[in-house]
Amino acid sequence: MDLYLARHGATEWSRNGRHTGRTDLPLLPEGEQEARTLAPALAAVGFRSAFVSDLGRARRTAELAGFPDATVTPLLREYDYGEYEGVTTEEIRRERPDWQLFRDGCPGGESPDEVYARAENALRVLISHEGPIVVFSHGHFLRALSVAWTQLGILAAERLALDTGTLSVLRDGDRGRVVQVWNGAVSGF
């Protein structure tokens, strides 16, 4: 079973480092191009199922990548940043110098344990379908999904970087559940 993870294309806030959880910003023109660039690599796989976050930036990415009919689920939404919505990590660390998202969470938003539990729930839904499966979602949530897949604790997600418009592959094979490809440029597929 392979799960292909596609992070949505660039938005204004993703480009300038603002936490973009529930604020539904459109893709920038370059984000739309990133989404279109995913299409040839994904078309070659022969997916049995496709899922997408209910937020517009992920849905638009799925559409431009060739999956306009992907199953929409709020389980794949981005982390709820609460009071840190629209704020950069640099701004947060002026008041909380040792702050880490996946350790400390966000006041008024989701806790790391809540995000991890949602990722586990999403995985139960995803693996109930035949693979390969493609998932269109968001940077921090896809990190949580990946560490839940490998049964690492949520804090491990802090060590993963994930660029917009990239592909990653989670595999369940001979070695068990592994991260086969991470933050892959589409040209590498």
Tab-separated table of C-alpha atoms in Angstrom:
chain	number	residue	atom	x	y	z
A	1	MET	CA	0.000	0.000	0.000
A	2	ASP	CA	1.344	3.395	-0.992
A	3	LEU	CA	0.020	6.746	0.185
A	4	TYR	CA	1.162	9.657	-1.954
A	5	LEU	CA	1.070	12.962	-0.084
A	6	ALA	CA	0.762	16.174	-2.070
A	7	ARG	CA	1.138	19.446	-0.227
A	8	HIS	CA	-0.941	22.252	-1.726
A	9	GLY	CA	0.655	24.952	-3.850
A	10	ALA	CA	1.962	28.247	-2.494
A	11	THR	CA	-0.286	30.899	-0.952
A	12	GLU	CA	0.579	34.423	0.154
A	13	TRP	CA	0.954	33.314	3.777
A	14	SER	CA	2.938	30.152	3.012
A	15	ARG	CA	5.398	32.293	1.068
A	16	ASN	CA	5.953	34.713	3.967
A	17	GLY	CA	5.899	32.145	6.760
A	18	ARG	CA	2.527	32.898	8.350
A	19	HIS	CA	0.728	29.991	10.000
A	20	THR	CA	-2.213	29.277	7.716
A	21	GLY	CA	-4.623	26.877	9.345
A	22	ARG	CA	-8.305	27.582	8.879
A	23	THR	CA	-7.908	30.861	6.942
A	24	ASP	CA	-8.732	29.790	3.409
A	25	LEU	CA	-6.378	31.740	1.163
A	26	PRO	CA	-6.264	31.116	-2.585
A	27	LEU	CA	-3.232	29.760	-4.356
A	28	LEU	CA	-0.825	32.288	-5.814
A	29	PRO	CA	-0.187	31.990	-9.580
A	30	GLU	CA	3.067	30.178	-8.708
A	31	GLY	CA	1.056	27.862	-6.416
A	32	GLU	CA	-1.280	27.048	-9.289
A	33	GLN	CA	1.762	26.245	-11.426
A	34	GLU	CA	3.133	23.985	-8.662
A	35	ALA	CA	-0.205	22.158	-8.649
A	36	ARG	CA	-0.201	21.715	-12.439
A	37	THR	CA	3.359	20.390	-12.244
A	38	LEU	CA	2.137	17.554	-9.991
A	39	ALA	CA	-0.243	16.236	-12.672
A	40	PRO	CA	2.148	14.240	-14.926
A	41	ALA	CA	3.855	12.459	-12.027
A	42	LEU	CA	0.535	11.595	-10.405
A	43	ALA	CA	-1.106	10.519	-13.672
A	44	ALA	CA	1.553	7.839	-14.102
A	45	VAL	CA	0.688	6.071	-10.828
A	46	GLY	CA	-2.845	4.759	-11.421
A	47	PHE	CA	-4.463	5.725	-8.122
A	48	ARG	CA	-7.415	3.749	-6.810
A	49	SER	CA	-8.525	6.536	-4.461
A	50	ALA	CA	-7.940	10.264	-3.948
A	51	PHE	CA	-8.693	12.358	-0.851
A	52	VAL	CA	-8.456	16.084	-0.207
A	53	SER	CA	-8.832	18.521	2.673
A	54	ASP	CA	-12.001	20.586	2.602
A	55	LEU	CA	-10.001	23.830	2.450
A	56	GLY	CA	-9.935	25.598	-0.908
A	57	ARG	CA	-6.164	25.729	-1.406
A	58	ALA	CA	-5.922	21.933	-1.157
A	59	ARG	CA	-9.037	21.397	-3.294
A	60	ARG	CA	-7.691	23.715	-6.007
A	61	THR	CA	-4.366	21.870	-5.931
A	62	ALA	CA	-6.170	18.537	-6.376
A	63	GLU	CA	-8.212	19.937	-9.249
A	64	LEU	CA	-5.191	21.351	-11.093
A	65	ALA	CA	-3.236	18.141	-10.480
A	66	GLY	CA	-5.963	16.127	-12.213
A	67	PHE	CA	-8.148	15.017	-9.288
A	68	PRO	CA	-11.263	17.232	-9.375
A	69	ASP	CA	-13.405	14.430	-7.923
A	70	ALA	CA	-11.209	13.581	-4.924
A	71	THR	CA	-13.157	12.691	-1.792
A	72	VAL	CA	-13.336	15.761	0.458
A	73	THR	CA	-12.757	15.278	4.187
A	74	PRO	CA	-12.157	17.732	7.037
A	75	LEU	CA	-9.902	15.097	8.654
A	76	LEU	CA	-7.158	16.353	6.305
A	77	ARG	CA	-7.454	20.025	7.342
A	78	GLU	CA	-4.407	21.937	8.469
A	79	TYR	CA	-3.489	22.314	12.133
A	80	ASP	CA	-5.816	24.737	13.939
A	81	TYR	CA	-3.381	27.455	15.036
A	82	GLY	CA	-5.884	29.308	17.218
A	83	GLU	CA	-4.365	32.609	18.369
A	84	TYR	CA	-1.296	31.958	16.211
A	85	GLU	CA	-3.282	31.987	12.937
A	86	GLY	CA	-1.560	34.410	10.546
A	87	VAL	CA	1.443	34.812	12.858
A	88	THR	CA	5.010	33.762	11.980
A	89	THR	CA	7.150	31.482	14.130
A	90	GLU	CA	9.606	34.372	14.521
A	91	GLU	CA	6.834	36.575	15.962
A	92	ILE	CA	5.720	33.826	18.354
A	93	ARG	CA	9.283	33.248	19.559
A	94	ARG	CA	9.677	36.888	20.538
A	95	GLU	CA	7.336	36.100	23.440
A	96	ARG	CA	8.012	32.368	23.728
A	97	PRO	CA	11.650	31.802	22.676
A	98	ASP	CA	11.572	28.014	23.035
A	99	TRP	CA	8.145	27.480	21.385
A	100	GLN	CA	7.730	24.410	19.189
A	101	LEU	CA	4.438	23.733	17.429
A	102	PHE	CA	4.440	19.966	17.863
A	103	ARG	CA	5.400	20.180	21.531
A	104	ASP	CA	3.502	23.244	22.730
A	105	GLY	CA	0.565	23.619	20.364
A	106	CYS	CA	-1.299	26.902	19.994
A	107	PRO	CA	-3.464	28.771	22.501
A	108	GLY	CA	-7.078	28.556	21.406
A	109	GLY	CA	-6.203	25.961	18.749
A	110	GLU	CA	-5.479	22.259	18.569
A	111	SER	CA	-3.028	20.559	20.878
A	112	PRO	CA	-0.329	18.313	19.389
A	113	ASP	CA	-2.137	15.273	20.826
A	114	GLU	CA	-5.384	16.340	19.140
A	115	VAL	CA	-3.647	16.718	15.778
A	116	TYR	CA	-1.968	13.330	16.186
A	117	ALA	CA	-5.314	11.685	17.042
A	118	ARG	CA	-6.900	13.293	13.965
A	119	ALA	CA	-4.005	11.986	11.849
A	120	GLU	CA	-4.569	8.479	13.227
A	121	ASN	CA	-8.290	8.777	12.409
A	122	ALA	CA	-7.462	9.958	8.891
A	123	LEU	CA	-5.145	6.981	8.406
A	124	ARG	CA	-7.887	4.567	9.463
A	125	VAL	CA	-10.146	6.059	6.797
A	126	LEU	CA	-7.429	6.092	4.132
A	127	ILE	CA	-6.228	2.523	4.612
A	128	SER	CA	-9.790	1.211	4.475
A	129	HIS	CA	-9.557	1.925	0.716
A	130	GLU	CA	-7.452	0.155	-1.854
A	131	GLY	CA	-4.177	1.739	-2.793
A	132	PRO	CA	-2.337	3.415	-4.182
A	133	ILE	CA	-3.984	6.501	-2.704
A	134	VAL	CA	-3.210	10.178	-3.212
A	135	VAL	CA	-3.845	12.725	-0.444
A	136	PHE	CA	-3.928	16.513	-0.953
A	137	SER	CA	-3.423	18.364	2.297
A	138	HIS	CA	-1.288	20.824	4.252
A	139	GLY	CA	2.283	21.072	5.531
A	140	HIS	CA	1.934	20.611	9.271
A	141	PHE	CA	-0.902	18.120	9.003
A	142	LEU	CA	0.996	15.967	6.497
A	143	ARG	CA	3.924	15.898	8.929
A	144	ALA	CA	1.586	14.665	11.672
A	145	LEU	CA	0.092	12.090	9.298
A	146	SER	CA	3.568	10.808	8.418
A	147	VAL	CA	4.719	10.344	11.994
A	148	ALA	CA	1.411	8.651	12.843
A	149	TRP	CA	1.983	6.315	9.856
A	150	THR	CA	5.407	5.317	11.194
A	151	GLN	CA	4.115	5.239	14.800
A	152	LEU	CA	6.586	7.863	15.928
A	153	GLY	CA	5.418	10.376	18.497
A	154	ILE	CA	4.049	13.720	17.347
A	155	LEU	CA	7.230	15.543	18.427
A	156	ALA	CA	9.086	13.835	15.559
A	157	ALA	CA	7.037	15.964	13.139
A	158	GLU	CA	9.030	19.000	14.310
A	159	ARG	CA	12.059	17.597	12.442
A	160	LEU	CA	10.346	17.309	9.059
A	161	ALA	CA	10.342	20.094	6.474
A	162	LEU	CA	7.740	20.072	3.713
A	163	ASP	CA	7.690	22.534	0.832
A	164	THR	CA	4.623	23.586	-1.140
A	165	GLY	CA	3.822	21.638	-4.279
A	166	THR	CA	5.892	18.605	-3.314
A	167	LEU	CA	5.200	14.877	-3.187
A	168	SER	CA	6.025	12.387	-0.463
A	169	VAL	CA	5.336	8.657	-0.365
A	170	LEU	CA	4.412	6.539	2.644
A	171	ARG	CA	4.725	2.798	2.026
A	172	ASP	CA	3.548	-0.294	3.835
A	173	GLY	CA	5.706	-3.088	2.461
A	174	ASP	CA	8.332	-5.652	3.382
A	175	ARG	CA	9.937	-3.327	5.948
A	176	GLY	CA	6.602	-2.330	7.491
A	177	ARG	CA	5.394	1.254	7.412
A	178	VAL	CA	8.107	3.596	6.153
A	179	VAL	CA	8.547	7.053	4.659
A	180	GLN	CA	9.756	6.059	1.202
A	181	VAL	CA	10.107	9.573	-0.261
A	182	TRP	CA	9.940	12.879	1.615
A	183	ASN	CA	9.529	16.426	0.278
A	184	GLY	CA	10.236	15.248	-3.238
A	185	ALA	CA	10.548	17.616	-6.144
A	186	VAL	CA	8.133	16.467	-8.834
A	187	SER	CA	11.010	16.102	-11.291
A	188	GLY	CA	12.273	13.237	-9.103
A	189	PHE	CA	9.205	11.073	-9.740
